[in-house]
Amino acid sequence: MSGQSLLQPGRISPRRSVPSAIPRPAYVGQAGPARYTGSDVQDAETIERMRVAGRIAARALAETARHIEPGVTTDALDAVAHAFLCDHGAYPSTLGYRGFPKSLCTSVNEVICHGIPDSTVLAEGDIVNLDITAFVGGVHGDTNATYPVGGPEALDEESRLLVERTREALDRAIRAVRPGRRINVIGRVIESYAKRFGYGVVRDFTGHGVHTAFHSGLIVPHFDDPGADTVLLPGMTFTIEPMLNLGTHEWEMWADEWTVVTKDRKRSAQFEHTLVVTEGGAEVLTLP
């Protein structure tokens, strides 16, 4: 694996403003969201709105990724994502969620998830995950992907394979979704694949129900959890977002109470889609 130095917290710029005409989620300005008490199954009209939100999130992700290169700061990537979402009438769901200060998460190298964009400068050979959620039409579309800084050829072999295999783990999990199956089939598929390579599968950060609520309370484990026995039903909407580590699945959190890093400081990769369960399987809602 690359011998690059470990990540250190950078300087966080002031919070970016969102045009007043763009509707905000109800949790903005609050300590946290109200508890969701509705159904995990959404109606056709809500799902159609989620297709719109999902496409915007996917396009924002692709546009932001185009700006990844050595010498760019993670804060500059936040500026790109923020502008794209606002230009398309969407509110960045992370901005103000439980006090999160930025419009996407940027998780570099050993950061598992929830990295805060700041003055950190990306270097050739780094990997960086961009996690973007768009709130528009009263619903959220949530997606993320991990990218090589300087292109795949800039990565050491261990990191390149980790990224490729984490994407494959997500694809396999999506293909496993079928009505009538229990939700732990998702984690079973991910964990069995990851174990082939000795990867740690993060257990404490999961996929989640998403629709009018950013996080509905529905939990989607990425490991084989026998207690995750919710039956998949047509119309259920949620994310799958496996986090695979080169080493242990255990983690620590920075003092900012957001940034989650691997306990052994080995690298981590993640990919995510929002999907809806259909009669025949699953439809991915976060495709551009």
mmCIF file of C-alpha atoms in Angstrom:
data_model
loop_
_atom_site.group_PDB
_atom_site.id
_atom_site.type_symbol
_atom_site.label_atom_id
_atom_site.label_comp_id
_atom_site.label_asym_id
_atom_site.label_seq_id
_atom_site.Cartn_x
_atom_site.Cartn_y
_atom_site.Cartn_z
ATOM 1 C CA MET A 1 0.000 0.000 0.000
ATOM 2 C CA SER A 2 1.074 3.614 -0.543
ATOM 3 C CA GLY A 3 3.399 5.042 2.090
ATOM 4 C CA GLN A 4 1.693 8.419 2.086
ATOM 5 C CA SER A 5 1.294 10.214 5.402
ATOM 6 C CA LEU A 6 -1.922 9.930 7.372
ATOM 7 C CA LEU A 7 -4.650 12.499 6.934
ATOM 8 C CA GLN A 8 -4.840 15.456 9.302
ATOM 9 C CA PRO A 9 -7.804 17.818 9.869
ATOM 10 C CA GLY A 10 -7.682 20.912 7.678
ATOM 11 C CA ARG A 11 -9.269 24.342 7.826
ATOM 12 C CA ILE A 12 -13.043 24.445 7.257
ATOM 13 C CA SER A 13 -14.336 27.403 5.247
ATOM 14 C CA PRO A 14 -17.538 29.302 6.106
ATOM 15 C CA ARG A 15 -20.850 27.628 5.352
ATOM 16 C CA ARG A 16 -22.058 28.202 1.801
ATOM 17 C CA SER A 17 -25.432 29.834 1.245
ATOM 18 C CA VAL A 18 -28.375 28.327 -0.609
ATOM 19 C CA PRO A 19 -30.780 30.535 -2.587
ATOM 20 C CA SER A 20 -33.886 31.263 -0.538
ATOM 21 C CA ALA A 21 -36.169 29.966 -3.308
ATOM 22 C CA ILE A 22 -34.852 26.408 -2.857
ATOM 23 C CA PRO A 23 -36.940 24.479 -0.290
ATOM 24 C CA ARG A 24 -35.043 23.156 2.726
ATOM 25 C CA PRO A 25 -35.498 19.858 4.544
ATOM 26 C CA ALA A 26 -37.338 20.373 7.841
ATOM 27 C CA TYR A 27 -34.220 19.498 9.871
ATOM 28 C CA VAL A 28 -32.206 22.496 8.649
ATOM 29 C CA GLY A 29 -31.739 24.840 11.595
ATOM 30 C CA GLN A 30 -32.785 22.121 14.043
ATOM 31 C CA ALA A 31 -30.659 19.905 16.284
ATOM 32 C CA GLY A 32 -31.767 16.914 14.240
ATOM 33 C CA PRO A 33 -34.602 15.533 12.137
ATOM 34 C CA ALA A 34 -37.944 14.506 13.565
ATOM 35 C CA ARG A 35 -38.341 10.744 13.946
ATOM 36 C CA TYR A 36 -39.859 9.185 10.828
ATOM 37 C CA THR A 37 -42.970 7.139 11.579
ATOM 38 C CA GLY A 38 -44.284 6.387 8.087
ATOM 39 C CA SER A 39 -44.031 3.339 5.865
ATOM 40 C CA ASP A 40 -40.876 1.920 4.293
ATOM 41 C CA VAL A 41 -42.948 1.391 1.117
ATOM 42 C CA GLN A 42 -43.443 4.463 -1.034
ATOM 43 C CA ASP A 43 -46.192 5.211 -3.531
ATOM 44 C CA ALA A 44 -45.589 5.652 -7.259
ATOM 45 C CA GLU A 45 -45.690 9.446 -7.103
ATOM 46 C CA THR A 46 -43.031 9.585 -4.374
ATOM 47 C CA ILE A 47 -40.834 7.148 -6.286
ATOM 48 C CA GLU A 48 -41.093 9.275 -9.407
ATOM 49 C CA ARG A 49 -39.955 12.319 -7.422
ATOM 50 C CA MET A 50 -37.087 10.224 -6.099
ATOM 51 C CA ARG A 51 -36.034 9.424 -9.662
ATOM 52 C CA VAL A 52 -35.658 13.157 -10.252
ATOM 53 C CA ALA A 53 -33.694 13.690 -7.027
ATOM 54 C CA GLY A 54 -31.565 10.636 -7.735
ATOM 55 C CA ARG A 55 -30.644 11.781 -11.229
ATOM 56 C CA ILE A 56 -29.640 15.213 -9.958
ATOM 57 C CA ALA A 57 -27.488 13.651 -7.229
ATOM 58 C CA ALA A 58 -25.856 11.327 -9.757
ATOM 59 C CA ARG A 59 -25.107 14.182 -12.138
ATOM 60 C CA ALA A 60 -23.736 16.294 -9.285
ATOM 61 C CA LEU A 61 -21.474 13.401 -8.329
ATOM 62 C CA ALA A 62 -20.203 13.020 -11.888
ATOM 63 C CA GLU A 63 -19.604 16.762 -12.276
ATOM 64 C CA THR A 64 -17.748 17.011 -8.976
ATOM 65 C CA ALA A 65 -15.623 13.974 -9.812
ATOM 66 C CA ARG A 66 -14.455 15.691 -13.008
ATOM 67 C CA HIS A 67 -12.601 18.193 -10.798
ATOM 68 C CA ILE A 68 -10.627 15.577 -8.849
ATOM 69 C CA GLU A 69 -6.918 15.974 -9.538
ATOM 70 C CA PRO A 70 -3.696 16.376 -7.571
ATOM 71 C CA GLY A 71 -3.509 19.801 -5.923
ATOM 72 C CA VAL A 72 -7.275 20.283 -5.556
ATOM 73 C CA THR A 73 -8.676 20.767 -2.057
ATOM 74 C CA THR A 74 -11.675 18.864 -0.779
ATOM 75 C CA ASP A 75 -13.268 22.244 -0.051
ATOM 76 C CA ALA A 76 -13.015 23.111 -3.753
ATOM 77 C CA LEU A 77 -14.907 19.898 -4.537
ATOM 78 C CA ASP A 78 -17.574 20.946 -2.045
ATOM 79 C CA ALA A 79 -17.933 24.246 -3.919
ATOM 80 C CA VAL A 80 -18.518 22.382 -7.208
ATOM 81 C CA ALA A 81 -21.143 20.069 -5.725
ATOM 82 C CA HIS A 82 -22.877 22.911 -3.904
ATOM 83 C CA ALA A 83 -23.130 25.041 -7.041
ATOM 84 C CA PHE A 84 -24.386 22.168 -9.185
ATOM 85 C CA LEU A 85 -27.119 21.207 -6.747
ATOM 86 C CA CYS A 86 -28.285 24.775 -6.251
ATOM 87 C CA ASP A 87 -28.212 25.447 -10.008
ATOM 88 C CA HIS A 88 -30.579 22.504 -10.435
ATOM 89 C CA GLY A 89 -32.993 23.596 -7.725
ATOM 90 C CA ALA A 90 -31.826 21.031 -5.173
ATOM 91 C CA TYR A 91 -30.774 21.533 -1.565
ATOM 92 C CA PRO A 92 -27.585 19.690 -0.470
ATOM 93 C CA SER A 93 -29.065 17.289 2.088
ATOM 94 C CA THR A 94 -25.927 17.114 4.237
ATOM 95 C CA LEU A 95 -25.745 20.900 4.713
ATOM 96 C CA GLY A 96 -27.075 21.504 8.215
ATOM 97 C CA TYR A 97 -27.970 17.866 8.868
ATOM 98 C CA ARG A 98 -27.279 17.459 12.596
ATOM 99 C CA GLY A 99 -24.935 20.422 12.222
ATOM 100 C CA PHE A 100 -22.830 19.045 9.347
ATOM 101 C CA PRO A 101 -21.201 22.140 7.819
ATOM 102 C CA LYS A 102 -20.780 21.193 4.150
ATOM 103 C CA SER A 103 -22.685 20.154 1.039
ATOM 104 C CA LEU A 104 -21.088 16.730 0.548
ATOM 105 C CA CYS A 105 -18.781 14.345 2.400
ATOM 106 C CA THR A 106 -15.210 13.865 1.167
ATOM 107 C CA SER A 107 -13.549 10.787 2.675
ATOM 108 C CA VAL A 108 -9.865 10.430 1.786
ATOM 109 C CA ASN A 109 -7.718 7.284 2.116
ATOM 110 C CA GLU A 110 -8.208 5.935 5.671
ATOM 111 C CA VAL A 111 -11.440 7.880 6.196
ATOM 112 C CA ILE A 112 -14.342 5.424 6.114
ATOM 113 C CA CYS A 113 -17.140 7.987 5.867
ATOM 114 C CA HIS A 114 -18.405 11.466 6.782
ATOM 115 C CA GLY A 115 -15.207 13.365 6.044
ATOM 116 C CA ILE A 116 -15.738 17.135 6.146
ATOM 117 C CA PRO A 117 -14.467 19.070 3.111
ATOM 118 C CA ASP A 118 -11.687 21.424 4.166
ATOM 119 C CA SER A 119 -8.274 22.737 3.091
ATOM 120 C CA THR A 120 -6.898 19.213 2.617
ATOM 121 C CA VAL A 121 -5.001 19.024 -0.684
ATOM 122 C CA LEU A 122 -5.421 15.834 -2.693
ATOM 123 C CA ALA A 123 -2.231 14.132 -3.850
ATOM 124 C CA GLU A 124 -1.554 11.715 -6.680
ATOM 125 C CA GLY A 125 -2.214 8.189 -5.471
ATOM 126 C CA ASP A 126 -4.875 9.174 -2.939
ATOM 127 C CA ILE A 127 -8.384 7.758 -3.083
ATOM 128 C CA VAL A 128 -11.332 10.012 -2.270
ATOM 129 C CA ASN A 129 -14.980 9.176 -1.758
ATOM 130 C CA LEU A 130 -17.577 11.780 -2.709
ATOM 131 C CA ASP A 131 -20.955 11.336 -0.987
ATOM 132 C CA ILE A 132 -23.703 13.590 -2.377
ATOM 133 C CA THR A 133 -27.405 13.763 -1.546
ATOM 134 C CA ALA A 134 -29.916 15.987 -3.335
ATOM 135 C CA PHE A 135 -33.155 17.152 -1.706
ATOM 136 C CA VAL A 136 -35.681 18.271 -4.293
ATOM 137 C CA GLY A 137 -39.413 17.758 -4.658
ATOM 138 C CA GLY A 138 -39.607 16.896 -0.976
ATOM 139 C CA VAL A 139 -37.431 13.753 -1.303
ATOM 140 C CA HIS A 140 -33.762 12.785 -1.129
ATOM 141 C CA GLY A 141 -31.509 11.001 -3.629
ATOM 142 C CA ASP A 142 -28.301 9.675 -2.039
ATOM 143 C CA THR A 143 -25.206 8.363 -3.830
ATOM 144 C CA ASN A 144 -21.448 8.085 -3.470
ATOM 145 C CA ALA A 145 -18.370 6.687 -5.192
ATOM 146 C CA THR A 146 -14.638 6.386 -4.582
ATOM 147 C CA TYR A 147 -12.197 7.852 -7.099
ATOM 148 C CA PRO A 148 -8.436 7.578 -7.696
ATOM 149 C CA VAL A 149 -6.560 10.873 -7.600
ATOM 150 C CA GLY A 150 -4.407 11.050 -10.731
ATOM 151 C CA GLY A 151 -6.265 8.174 -12.394
ATOM 152 C CA PRO A 152 -6.235 4.412 -11.751
ATOM 153 C CA GLU A 153 -2.637 4.176 -12.914
ATOM 154 C CA ALA A 154 -1.599 6.426 -10.007
ATOM 155 C CA LEU A 155 -2.817 3.933 -7.395
ATOM 156 C CA ASP A 156 -0.806 1.155 -5.823
ATOM 157 C CA GLU A 157 -2.222 -2.258 -6.724
ATOM 158 C CA GLU A 158 -3.743 -2.845 -3.289
ATOM 159 C CA SER A 159 -5.735 0.403 -3.413
ATOM 160 C CA ARG A 160 -6.801 -0.084 -7.036
ATOM 161 C CA LEU A 161 -8.202 -3.515 -6.293
ATOM 162 C CA LEU A 162 -9.941 -2.289 -3.142
ATOM 163 C CA VAL A 163 -11.809 0.351 -5.153
ATOM 164 C CA GLU A 164 -12.728 -2.059 -7.955
ATOM 165 C CA ARG A 165 -13.901 -4.742 -5.562
ATOM 166 C CA THR A 166 -15.950 -2.376 -3.429
ATOM 167 C CA ARG A 167 -17.847 -1.287 -6.530
ATOM 168 C CA GLU A 168 -18.362 -4.939 -7.427
ATOM 169 C CA ALA A 169 -19.657 -5.645 -3.911
ATOM 170 C CA LEU A 170 -22.326 -2.967 -4.381
ATOM 171 C CA ASP A 171 -23.305 -4.345 -7.790
ATOM 172 C CA ARG A 172 -23.625 -7.872 -6.405
ATOM 173 C CA ALA A 173 -25.741 -6.653 -3.496
ATOM 174 C CA ILE A 174 -28.131 -4.801 -5.805
ATOM 175 C CA ARG A 175 -28.560 -7.937 -7.918
ATOM 176 C CA ALA A 176 -29.471 -9.877 -4.759
ATOM 177 C CA VAL A 177 -32.487 -7.671 -3.994
ATOM 178 C CA ARG A 178 -35.787 -9.466 -4.607
ATOM 179 C CA PRO A 179 -39.246 -9.074 -3.071
ATOM 180 C CA GLY A 180 -39.819 -11.663 -0.364
ATOM 181 C CA ARG A 181 -36.168 -11.958 0.605
ATOM 182 C CA ARG A 182 -34.983 -10.702 3.973
ATOM 183 C CA ILE A 183 -32.868 -7.595 4.002
ATOM 184 C CA ASN A 184 -29.842 -9.448 5.402
ATOM 185 C CA VAL A 185 -29.340 -11.052 1.991
ATOM 186 C CA ILE A 186 -27.657 -7.763 1.055
ATOM 187 C CA GLY A 187 -25.051 -7.984 3.789
ATOM 188 C CA ARG A 188 -24.566 -11.701 3.242
ATOM 189 C CA VAL A 189 -23.616 -11.133 -0.388
ATOM 190 C CA ILE A 190 -21.281 -8.233 0.437
ATOM 191 C CA GLU A 191 -19.523 -9.965 3.325
ATOM 192 C CA SER A 192 -19.042 -13.271 1.519
ATOM 193 C CA TYR A 193 -17.451 -11.456 -1.429
ATOM 194 C CA ALA A 194 -15.245 -9.207 0.736
ATOM 195 C CA LYS A 195 -13.988 -12.152 2.784
ATOM 196 C CA ARG A 196 -12.372 -13.617 -0.338
ATOM 197 C CA PHE A 197 -9.829 -10.809 -0.172
ATOM 198 C CA GLY A 198 -9.479 -10.436 3.585
ATOM 199 C CA TYR A 199 -11.211 -7.047 3.665
ATOM 200 C CA GLY A 200 -12.824 -5.653 6.773
ATOM 201 C CA VAL A 201 -16.538 -4.968 6.284
ATOM 202 C CA VAL A 202 -17.701 -1.939 8.274
ATOM 203 C CA ARG A 203 -20.549 -2.938 10.570
ATOM 204 C CA ASP A 204 -21.539 0.200 12.501
ATOM 205 C CA PHE A 205 -22.309 2.433 9.496
ATOM 206 C CA THR A 206 -24.997 1.057 7.222
ATOM 207 C CA GLY A 207 -27.355 1.643 4.368
ATOM 208 C CA HIS A 208 -30.667 3.214 5.311
ATOM 209 C CA GLY A 209 -34.203 3.932 4.275
ATOM 210 C CA VAL A 210 -34.458 7.147 2.281
ATOM 211 C CA HIS A 211 -37.341 9.047 0.654
ATOM 212 C CA THR A 212 -39.034 12.068 2.266
ATOM 213 C CA ALA A 213 -36.722 11.296 5.206
ATOM 214 C CA PHE A 214 -32.951 11.446 4.726
ATOM 215 C CA HIS A 215 -32.608 8.489 7.129
ATOM 216 C CA SER A 216 -35.916 6.790 7.854
ATOM 217 C CA GLY A 217 -34.849 4.318 10.515
ATOM 218 C CA LEU A 218 -34.732 1.309 8.195
ATOM 219 C CA ILE A 219 -31.260 -0.244 8.575
ATOM 220 C CA VAL A 220 -29.438 -2.058 5.750
ATOM 221 C CA PRO A 221 -26.403 -3.885 7.197
ATOM 222 C CA HIS A 222 -23.466 -4.662 4.915
ATOM 223 C CA PHE A 223 -22.526 -7.797 6.865
ATOM 224 C CA ASP A 224 -24.550 -10.965 7.406
ATOM 225 C CA ASP A 225 -26.719 -9.906 10.343
ATOM 226 C CA PRO A 226 -29.303 -12.568 11.255
ATOM 227 C CA GLY A 227 -31.310 -9.939 13.110
ATOM 228 C CA ALA A 228 -31.883 -7.936 9.933
ATOM 229 C CA ASP A 229 -35.014 -9.882 9.062
ATOM 230 C CA THR A 230 -37.167 -7.167 7.457
ATOM 231 C CA VAL A 231 -38.830 -8.629 4.363
ATOM 232 C CA LEU A 232 -38.184 -6.744 1.142
ATOM 233 C CA LEU A 233 -41.379 -5.468 -0.462
ATOM 234 C CA PRO A 234 -42.054 -3.722 -3.778
ATOM 235 C CA GLY A 235 -41.899 0.038 -3.316
ATOM 236 C CA MET A 236 -39.347 0.001 -0.483
ATOM 237 C CA THR A 237 -36.629 2.618 -1.029
ATOM 238 C CA PHE A 238 -33.231 2.542 0.639
ATOM 239 C CA THR A 239 -29.507 2.834 0.082
ATOM 240 C CA ILE A 240 -26.860 0.163 -0.186
ATOM 241 C CA GLU A 241 -23.408 1.608 0.521
ATOM 242 C CA PRO A 242 -20.748 -0.960 1.465
ATOM 243 C CA MET A 243 -17.580 0.297 3.163
ATOM 244 C CA LEU A 244 -14.672 -2.135 2.744
ATOM 245 C CA ASN A 245 -11.312 -1.732 4.485
ATOM 246 C CA LEU A 246 -7.887 -3.114 3.672
ATOM 247 C CA GLY A 247 -7.555 -4.055 7.333
ATOM 248 C CA THR A 248 -9.838 -4.186 10.343
ATOM 249 C CA HIS A 249 -13.491 -3.194 10.277
ATOM 250 C CA GLU A 250 -12.955 -1.303 13.528
ATOM 251 C CA TRP A 251 -12.942 2.472 13.520
ATOM 252 C CA GLU A 252 -12.246 5.649 15.461
ATOM 253 C CA MET A 253 -13.743 9.127 15.191
ATOM 254 C CA TRP A 254 -11.988 12.475 15.020
ATOM 255 C CA ALA A 255 -12.740 15.228 17.511
ATOM 256 C CA ASP A 256 -15.068 16.860 14.948
ATOM 257 C CA GLU A 257 -17.532 14.031 15.783
ATOM 258 C CA TRP A 258 -18.040 13.306 12.090
ATOM 259 C CA THR A 259 -14.879 11.981 10.453
ATOM 260 C CA VAL A 260 -14.676 8.179 10.849
ATOM 261 C CA VAL A 261 -11.259 6.587 10.211
ATOM 262 C CA THR A 262 -10.064 2.987 10.203
ATOM 263 C CA LYS A 263 -8.582 2.004 13.548
ATOM 264 C CA ASP A 264 -5.428 0.664 11.885
ATOM 265 C CA ARG A 265 -5.340 3.627 9.453
ATOM 266 C CA LYS A 266 -5.439 1.371 6.403
ATOM 267 C CA ARG A 267 -7.459 2.533 3.434
ATOM 268 C CA SER A 268 -11.218 2.263 3.004
ATOM 269 C CA ALA A 269 -13.454 2.508 -0.067
ATOM 270 C CA GLN A 270 -17.212 2.943 -0.478
ATOM 271 C CA PHE A 271 -19.869 3.032 -3.198
ATOM 272 C CA GLU A 272 -23.570 3.828 -2.812
ATOM 273 C CA HIS A 273 -26.826 3.876 -4.724
ATOM 274 C CA THR A 274 -30.412 4.657 -3.767
ATOM 275 C CA LEU A 275 -32.798 2.016 -5.089
ATOM 276 C CA VAL A 276 -36.414 0.933 -5.063
ATOM 277 C CA VAL A 277 -37.535 -2.685 -4.789
ATOM 278 C CA THR A 278 -39.535 -3.723 -7.859
ATOM 279 C CA GLU A 279 -41.565 -6.811 -8.649
ATOM 280 C CA GLY A 280 -38.559 -8.287 -10.446
ATOM 281 C CA GLY A 281 -35.688 -7.041 -8.308
ATOM 282 C CA ALA A 282 -34.435 -3.488 -7.881
ATOM 283 C CA GLU A 283 -34.313 -0.236 -9.848
ATOM 284 C CA VAL A 284 -31.350 2.027 -9.164
ATOM 285 C CA LEU A 285 -32.597 5.601 -8.751
ATOM 286 C CA THR A 286 -29.206 7.321 -8.657
ATOM 287 C CA LEU A 287 -28.083 6.888 -12.241
ATOM 288 C CA PRO A 288 -27.291 9.963 -14.353
#
